Short mmCIF file of C-alpha atoms in Angstrom, two decimals:
data_model
loop_
_atom_site.label_atom_id
_atom_site.label_comp_id
_atom_site.label_asym_id
_atom_site.label_seq_id
_atom_site.Cartn_x
_atom_site.Cartn_y
_atom_site.Cartn_z
CA UNK A 652 0.00 0.00 0.00
CA UNK A 653 1.16 3.54 -0.79
CA UNK A 654 0.96 5.91 2.16
CA UNK A 655 1.58 9.66 2.32
CA UNK A 656 3.58 10.29 5.49
CA UNK A 657 4.94 13.40 7.19
CA UNK A 658 7.25 12.25 9.99
CA UNK A 659 8.67 15.50 11.37
CA UNK A 660 6.34 17.98 13.06
CA UNK A 661 6.13 19.63 16.48
CA UNK A 662 3.54 19.75 19.25
CA UNK A 663 2.25 22.65 21.30
CA UNK A 664 5.15 22.01 23.70
CA UNK A 665 7.90 23.08 21.30
CA UNK A 666 9.23 26.61 21.30
CA UNK A 667 7.70 28.79 18.57
CA UNK A 668 4.90 26.26 18.03
CA UNK A 669 1.21 27.05 17.98
CA UNK A 670 -0.85 26.12 21.01
CA UNK A 671 -3.20 24.51 18.48
CA UNK A 672 -0.68 21.77 17.68
CA UNK A 673 -2.79 19.10 19.35
CA UNK A 674 -3.92 15.71 18.09
CA UNK A 675 -7.49 16.94 17.75
CA UNK A 676 -6.35 19.60 15.27
CA UNK A 677 -3.52 17.72 13.55
CA UNK A 678 -5.65 14.71 12.59
CA UNK A 679 -8.42 16.42 10.59
CA UNK A 680 -6.05 18.93 8.97
CA UNK A 681 -3.69 16.14 7.89
CA UNK A 682 -6.56 14.27 6.26
CA UNK A 683 -7.56 17.39 4.31
CA UNK A 684 -3.98 17.71 3.17
CA UNK A 685 -4.02 14.16 1.82
CA UNK A 686 -1.85 12.40 4.41
CA UNK A 687 -2.48 8.99 5.93
CA UNK A 688 0.37 8.86 8.44
CA UNK A 689 1.76 11.60 10.67
CA UNK A 690 4.64 11.74 13.12
CA UNK A 691 3.64 12.93 16.55
CA UNK A 692 6.73 15.07 17.06
CA UNK A 693 8.09 15.84 20.53
CA UNK A 694 7.86 12.24 21.76
CA UNK A 695 10.42 12.76 24.53
CA UNK A 696 8.16 15.30 26.27
CA UNK A 697 6.28 13.57 29.14
CA UNK A 698 3.29 15.91 28.93
CA UNK A 699 2.90 15.40 25.21
CA UNK A 700 3.06 11.62 25.64
CA UNK A 701 0.23 11.91 28.16
CA UNK A 702 -1.85 13.84 25.62
CA UNK A 703 -1.11 11.29 22.91
CA UNK A 704 -2.29 8.48 25.18
CA UNK A 705 -5.44 10.41 26.11
CA UNK A 706 -6.24 11.55 22.54
CA UNK A 707 -5.59 8.40 20.52
CA UNK A 708 -6.39 4.71 20.37
CA UNK A 709 -3.42 2.37 20.28
CA UNK A 710 -3.99 0.05 17.33
CA UNK A 711 -0.80 -1.97 17.74
CA UNK A 712 2.83 -2.12 16.58
CA UNK A 713 3.63 1.49 17.36
CA UNK A 714 0.60 3.12 15.72
CA UNK A 715 -1.79 5.49 17.50
CA UNK A 716 -5.00 6.50 15.74
CA UNK A 717 -7.37 9.44 16.07
CA UNK A 718 -10.13 10.74 13.78
CA UNK A 719 -9.04 8.47 10.94
CA UNK A 720 -5.40 9.56 11.06
CA UNK A 721 -2.59 7.21 12.08
CA UNK A 722 0.36 8.50 14.12
CA UNK A 723 3.83 7.13 14.76
CA UNK A 724 6.01 8.45 17.57
CA UNK A 725 8.74 10.83 16.42
CA UNK A 726 10.89 13.51 17.94
CA UNK A 727 13.59 16.00 17.08
CA UNK A 728 16.57 16.35 19.42
CA UNK A 729 19.13 19.12 19.46
CA UNK A 730 22.50 17.50 20.14
CA UNK A 731 26.10 18.61 20.43
CA UNK A 732 27.06 21.61 18.27
CA UNK A 733 23.33 22.47 18.03
CA UNK A 734 22.82 19.77 15.40
CA UNK A 735 19.27 18.49 15.07
CA UNK A 736 18.36 14.81 14.69
CA UNK A 737 15.03 13.15 13.83
CA UNK A 738 14.17 9.94 15.68
CA UNK A 739 11.31 7.52 14.89
CA UNK A 740 10.33 5.47 17.95
CA UNK A 741 8.59 2.06 18.27
CA UNK A 742 6.08 2.92 21.05
CA UNK A 743 5.27 5.16 24.02
CA UNK A 744 6.93 2.88 26.56
CA UNK A 745 10.24 3.16 24.71
CA UNK A 746 9.76 6.90 24.26
CA UNK A 747 9.35 7.35 28.01
CA UNK A 748 12.38 5.21 28.80
CA UNK A 749 14.56 7.04 26.29
CA UNK A 750 13.35 10.37 27.62
CA UNK A 751 14.43 9.33 31.10
CA UNK A 752 17.85 8.28 29.80
CA UNK A 753 18.50 11.36 27.68
CA UNK A 754 20.75 13.79 29.55
CA UNK A 755 18.86 17.06 29.05
CA UNK A 756 17.93 19.98 31.27
CA UNK A 757 14.97 21.19 29.24
CA UNK A 758 13.12 18.02 28.17
CA UNK A 759 10.22 18.76 30.54
CA UNK A 760 9.90 22.32 29.23
CA UNK A 761 10.54 22.09 25.50
CA UNK A 762 9.21 19.51 23.07
CA UNK A 763 12.54 19.56 21.26
CA UNK A 764 15.04 18.66 24.00
CA UNK A 765 18.65 19.80 24.02
CA UNK A 766 21.48 17.49 24.97
CA UNK A 767 25.25 17.49 24.79
CA UNK A 768 25.25 14.03 23.23
CA UNK A 769 26.72 14.01 19.74
CA UNK A 770 25.53 12.04 16.75
CA UNK A 771 27.60 9.00 17.70
CA UNK A 772 26.16 8.80 21.23
CA UNK A 773 22.58 9.49 20.11
CA UNK A 774 22.75 6.83 17.43
CA UNK A 775 24.09 4.27 19.89
CA UNK A 776 21.47 5.17 22.50
CA UNK A 777 18.41 4.95 20.26
CA UNK A 778 19.62 1.85 18.42
CA UNK A 779 19.45 -0.03 21.72
CA UNK A 780 15.68 0.50 21.45
CA UNK A 781 15.22 -0.32 17.75
CA UNK A 782 14.63 3.32 16.78
CA UNK A 783 15.41 4.97 13.45
CA UNK A 784 17.59 8.09 13.36
CA UNK A 785 18.94 10.57 10.83
CA UNK A 786 19.94 14.22 10.52
CA UNK A 787 17.12 16.75 10.49
CA UNK A 788 17.15 19.32 7.64
CA UNK A 789 20.71 18.20 7.02
CA UNK A 790 22.01 21.25 5.15
CA UNK A 791 20.46 24.20 6.98
CA UNK A 792 22.91 26.76 8.38
CA UNK A 793 21.87 27.00 12.03
CA UNK A 794 21.19 23.41 13.06
CA UNK A 795 21.81 21.13 10.08
CA UNK A 796 24.45 18.40 10.31
CA UNK A 797 26.43 19.64 7.30
CA UNK A 798 26.86 23.11 8.80
CA UNK A 799 29.39 21.52 11.20
CA UNK A 800 30.63 18.51 9.24
CA UNK A 801 31.76 17.85 5.68
CA UNK A 802 30.76 14.19 5.99
CA UNK A 803 27.80 12.47 7.58
CA UNK A 804 30.20 9.85 8.96
CA UNK A 805 32.15 12.52 10.86
CA UNK A 806 28.91 13.15 12.76
CA UNK A 807 27.64 9.61 13.32
CA UNK A 808 30.64 7.36 12.51
CA UNK A 809 28.16 4.62 11.59
CA UNK A 810 25.52 4.91 8.91
CA UNK A 811 22.24 6.49 10.12
CA UNK A 812 18.95 5.32 8.66
CA UNK A 813 18.00 8.30 6.48
CA UNK A 814 18.76 11.89 5.59
CA UNK A 815 16.08 14.55 5.93
CA UNK A 816 16.63 17.12 3.19
CA UNK A 817 14.86 20.12 4.72
CA UNK A 818 12.72 22.78 3.07
CA UNK A 819 15.64 24.54 1.35
CA UNK A 820 17.01 21.50 -0.52
CA UNK A 821 15.76 18.77 -2.82
CA UNK A 822 16.97 15.50 -4.33
CA UNK A 823 18.59 17.27 -7.27
CA UNK A 824 20.80 19.23 -4.90
CA UNK A 825 21.54 16.42 -2.43
CA UNK A 826 22.49 13.91 -5.13
CA UNK A 827 25.51 16.02 -6.06
CA UNK A 828 27.06 14.71 -2.79
CA UNK A 829 28.48 11.25 -3.51
CA UNK A 830 28.39 9.91 0.07
CA UNK A 831 24.59 10.20 0.11
CA UNK A 832 24.08 7.78 -2.78
CA UNK A 833 23.09 4.92 -0.47
CA UNK A 834 20.74 6.87 1.81
CA UNK A 835 16.97 7.17 1.52
CA UNK A 836 15.89 10.79 1.61
CA UNK A 837 12.96 11.95 3.74
CA UNK A 838 11.00 15.12 3.06
CA UNK A 839 8.97 16.34 6.03
CA UNK A 840 7.16 19.55 6.89
CA UNK A 841 8.76 20.41 10.27
CA UNK A 842 5.39 22.05 10.92
CA UNK A 843 4.91 24.20 14.01
CA UNK A 844 1.22 24.91 13.34
CA UNK A 845 -1.74 23.05 11.80
CA UNK A 846 -2.34 25.73 9.14
CA UNK A 847 -2.71 24.09 5.70
CA UNK A 848 0.37 25.88 4.32
CA UNK A 849 2.53 24.33 7.06
CA UNK A 850 1.34 20.82 7.93
CA UNK A 851 2.24 18.36 5.18
CA UNK A 852 3.95 20.98 3.02
CA UNK A 853 6.56 18.25 2.49
CA UNK A 854 5.82 14.54 2.75
CA UNK A 855 6.93 11.09 1.63
CA UNK A 856 5.00 8.60 -0.43
CA UNK A 857 6.14 5.34 1.10
CA UNK A 858 5.28 1.73 0.29
CA UNK A 859 4.16 -0.19 3.38
CA UNK A 860 2.90 -3.72 3.91
CA UNK A 861 0.57 -2.18 6.50
CA UNK A 862 0.61 0.89 8.70
CA UNK A 863 2.83 -0.24 11.54
CA UNK A 864 6.18 0.63 13.02
CA UNK A 865 7.63 -2.62 11.69
CA UNK A 866 6.53 -1.75 8.15
CA UNK A 867 7.85 1.80 8.44
CA UNK A 868 11.22 0.49 9.60
CA UNK A 869 11.34 -2.10 6.82
CA UNK A 870 10.42 0.46 4.18
CA UNK A 871 13.09 2.96 5.24
CA UNK A 872 15.73 0.27 5.68
CA UNK A 873 14.94 -1.13 2.22
CA UNK A 874 14.58 2.35 0.67
CA UNK A 875 10.95 1.85 -0.31
CA UNK A 876 10.28 5.56 -0.60
CA UNK A 877 8.32 5.82 -3.83
CA UNK A 878 8.25 9.62 -4.12
CA UNK A 879 9.41 12.66 -2.21
CA UNK A 880 7.13 15.67 -2.28
CA UNK A 881 8.58 19.00 -1.21
CA UNK A 882 8.77 22.72 -1.71
CA UNK A 883 10.69 24.26 -4.53
CA UNK A 884 13.94 24.75 -2.59
CA UNK A 885 14.05 28.48 -3.32
CA UNK A 886 10.91 28.83 -1.22
CA UNK A 887 12.87 27.65 1.81
CA UNK A 888 13.98 30.33 4.23
CA UNK A 889 17.63 29.29 4.15
CA UNK A 890 18.03 28.49 0.46
CA UNK A 891 20.19 31.47 -0.46
CA UNK A 892 22.97 33.25 1.44
CA UNK A 893 21.34 36.29 3.06
CA UNK A 894 21.37 38.74 5.95
CA UNK A 895 19.38 37.59 8.97
CA UNK A 896 18.41 41.18 9.78
CA UNK A 897 17.47 42.88 6.51
CA UNK A 898 17.11 39.61 4.53
CA UNK A 899 19.05 40.99 1.57
CA UNK A 900 20.34 38.18 -0.62
CA UNK A 901 24.12 38.28 -0.80
CA UNK A 902 26.71 36.84 -3.15
CA UNK A 903 28.33 34.21 -0.86
CA UNK A 904 31.85 35.07 -2.04
CA UNK A 905 31.31 38.70 -1.14
CA UNK A 906 29.79 37.65 2.17
CA UNK A 907 32.86 35.58 3.05
CA UNK A 908 35.19 38.42 2.05
CA UNK A 909 33.35 40.66 4.49
CA UNK A 910 33.38 38.13 7.32
CA UNK A 911 29.64 37.40 7.06
CA UNK A 912 28.69 40.92 8.16
CA UNK A 913 26.05 42.87 6.25
CA UNK A 914 26.27 46.61 5.59
CA UNK A 915 23.12 46.99 7.72
CA UNK A 916 25.01 45.56 10.69
CA UNK A 917 23.28 42.19 10.57
CA UNK A 918 24.78 38.73 10.35
CA UNK A 919 24.89 36.90 7.04
CA UNK A 920 23.98 33.22 6.99
CA UNK A 921 25.39 30.86 4.38
CA UNK A 922 22.62 29.45 2.21
CA UNK A 923 21.90 25.78 1.63
CA UNK A 924 22.51 26.28 -2.08
CA UNK A 925 26.08 27.47 -1.46
CA UNK A 926 26.80 25.00 1.33
CA UNK A 927 25.93 22.08 -0.92
CA UNK A 928 28.15 23.50 -3.65
CA UNK A 929 31.06 23.43 -1.15
CA UNK A 930 30.69 19.72 -0.38
CA UNK A 931 29.39 18.54 -3.77
CA UNK A 932 31.34 15.97 -5.75
CA UNK A 933 29.43 16.49 -8.98
CA UNK A 934 28.19 19.54 -10.87
CA UNK A 935 25.04 17.68 -11.87
CA UNK A 936 23.12 15.20 -9.68
CA UNK A 937 23.89 11.53 -10.04
CA UNK A 938 20.77 9.75 -8.84
CA UNK A 939 21.16 6.14 -7.69
CA UNK A 940 18.84 3.65 -9.34
CA UNK A 941 16.57 3.40 -6.28
CA UNK A 942 16.09 7.17 -5.94
CA UNK A 943 12.40 7.98 -6.35
CA UNK A 944 11.05 11.04 -8.18
CA UNK A 945 11.04 14.36 -6.36
CA UNK A 946 7.78 16.23 -6.92
CA UNK A 947 7.92 19.94 -6.22
CA UNK A 948 5.04 21.54 -4.33
CA UNK A 949 3.78 24.95 -3.37
CA UNK A 950 1.29 25.30 -0.51
CA UNK A 951 -2.15 25.84 -2.01
CA UNK A 952 -3.03 28.54 0.53
CA UNK A 953 0.08 30.51 -0.47
CA UNK A 954 -0.91 30.32 -4.13
CA UNK A 955 -4.39 31.58 -3.22
CA UNK A 956 -2.84 34.33 -1.10
CA UNK A 957 -0.79 35.49 -4.07
CA UNK A 958 -3.76 35.49 -6.44
CA UNK A 959 -6.03 37.47 -4.13
CA UNK A 960 -3.28 39.59 -2.55
CA UNK A 961 -4.50 38.69 0.94
CA UNK A 962 -2.69 37.27 3.95
CA UNK A 963 -2.43 33.50 3.93
CA UNK A 964 -4.36 33.13 7.21
CA UNK A 965 -7.13 35.60 6.32
CA UNK A 966 -10.75 34.50 6.05
CA UNK A 967 -10.67 35.17 2.32
CA UNK A 968 -7.76 32.86 1.63
CA UNK A 969 -8.82 30.16 4.05
CA UNK A 970 -12.36 30.27 2.67
CA UNK A 971 -11.13 29.85 -0.91
CA UNK A 972 -8.89 27.00 0.23
CA UNK A 973 -11.80 25.28 1.98
CA UNK A 974 -14.04 25.66 -1.07
CA UNK A 975 -11.56 23.73 -3.18
CA UNK A 976 -11.10 21.05 -0.54
CA UNK A 977 -14.86 20.65 -0.12
CA UNK A 978 -15.13 19.84 -3.83
CA UNK A 979 -11.91 17.87 -4.43
CA UNK A 980 -11.26 16.29 -0.99
CA UNK A 981 -7.55 16.97 -0.44
CA UNK A 982 -4.98 19.68 -1.13
CA UNK A 983 -2.62 17.19 -2.77
CA UNK A 984 -5.30 16.31 -5.31
CA UNK A 985 -5.98 19.98 -6.07
CA UNK A 986 -2.29 20.74 -6.56
CA UNK A 987 -1.39 17.68 -8.62
CA UNK A 988 -4.28 15.54 -9.86
CA UNK A 989 -7.45 17.52 -10.52
CA UNK A 990 -7.78 18.92 -14.04
CA UNK A 991 -7.32 22.66 -14.48
CA UNK A 992 -10.70 22.79 -16.20
CA UNK A 993 -12.41 21.33 -13.13
CA UNK A 994 -10.56 23.69 -10.80
CA UNK A 995 -11.62 26.64 -12.99
CA UNK A 996 -15.26 25.68 -12.52
CA UNK A 997 -14.82 26.23 -8.78
CA UNK A 998 -12.48 29.25 -8.93
CA UNK A 999 -11.44 30.67 -12.28
CA UNK A 1000 -8.92 33.03 -10.66
CA UNK A 1001 -6.96 30.31 -8.87
CA UNK A 1002 -6.87 27.85 -11.79
CA UNK A 1003 -4.24 29.80 -13.83
CA UNK A 1004 -1.94 30.00 -10.80
CA UNK A 1005 -2.15 26.25 -10.25
CA UNK A 1006 -1.50 25.70 -13.96
CA UNK A 1007 1.55 27.99 -13.78
CA UNK A 1008 2.78 26.07 -10.74
CA UNK A 1009 2.39 22.76 -12.57
CA UNK A 1010 4.22 23.87 -15.70
CA UNK A 1011 6.98 25.63 -13.80
CA UNK A 1012 6.34 29.15 -15.05
CA UNK A 1013 5.40 30.71 -11.73
CA UNK A 1014 7.90 33.24 -10.37
CA UNK A 1015 9.64 32.83 -7.01
CA UNK A 1016 11.81 35.37 -5.21
CA UNK A 1017 14.25 33.08 -3.34
CA UNK A 1018 14.31 32.87 0.44
CA UNK A 1019 17.32 33.27 2.67
CA UNK A 1020 18.51 34.43 6.07
CA UNK A 1021 15.39 33.10 7.78
CA UNK A 1022 12.81 34.54 5.37
CA UNK A 1023 10.74 32.25 3.18
CA UNK A 1024 10.78 32.71 -0.58
CA UNK A 1025 7.95 34.70 -2.13
CA UNK A 1026 5.58 33.38 -4.78
CA UNK A 1027 4.75 35.88 -7.52
CA UNK A 1028 1.92 35.40 -9.97
CA UNK A 1029 0.85 37.87 -12.65
CA UNK A 1030 3.05 40.50 -11.10
CA UNK A 1031 6.43 41.86 -12.05
CA UNK A 1032 9.26 40.15 -10.16
CA UNK A 1033 11.44 42.17 -7.91
CA UNK A 1034 14.37 43.90 -9.60
CA UNK A 1035 17.19 41.73 -8.25
CA UNK A 1036 17.32 38.37 -6.55
CA UNK A 1037 21.01 38.39 -5.59
CA UNK A 1038 22.80 41.61 -4.74
CA UNK A 1039 26.39 42.56 -4.09
CA UNK A 1040 26.73 44.60 -0.93
CA UNK A 1041 28.02 48.15 -0.95
CA UNK A 1042 30.55 47.88 1.87
CA UNK A 1043 32.38 50.85 3.25
#
């Protein structure tokens, strides 16, 4: 069976997460997105585990169900050097035991615990409990594994189970790095709210014998990811090298020459695009034979927001989004499967934007420095996308 799964999200207990990130909100929103399997996120937080137990029915082999949505226990941990790791966990009992064993001062306060354990120690710890582990958003400049290491084996020594690409990278970028040729890639939303432009904005189409932890483990181990769905990387907020204060996009060579300081006084952050170019072994991607297709997405609500020039969380945009979902069932179907003619019958203004997204003619101002890229439709693009700074 083919299952759409988003493994990496956060609960209401994580910093900068919405208080609405609860099972009762995640489940119905995930169904409308077109997902069948969702990670719980934050599974080392005792309070969140209590809520999971109270809000779901345990259906066996690591799967917890609510409102027609199946959940598997997952968490993100911030380890040594502020590197983030994604862990997929067999059941709540193991999650509680691992939480007790994890040396962390904030695990009762923050859904994403911090520890001084490095990748080697974390891998060894969770493997004792049959967990899966890999780097979260592996290339991002603040907390990605490759911001500190030139090789994944320098971080873990042994081979982790997967590599999560993150919102600012895709398969075409990652497959220029030769050491990743044997790894399955995961694409997850890292959602901090249940808004439709966040939850499920990246997901994996995975082949499972059934929805169970054992099947998930088997599929990842045997690289049975059948498709990765994710943002166009230039929509990611760390895709390009940019200032974290004024968000001006900077030529990375100029940035390095000026010691990563912007003329506005802000700090420049190296973009994922440039970081991958530093560690790449090939100019063009070399996809291994098992690598599935990567299907680029744009959140439907953001497309609607662009068309109507309204905020993405406004009643106008959310109402238009809901109208389409009411007719066509899921956002994934609207974005990918439903004919443009049928979409036009529901909303003739949105249909051309979806068509432009599908044929790759929609304009994007790239993101960087912590600011997401901007979708432009039927408007003139901004004058410059990369600028050279005027230093003193």
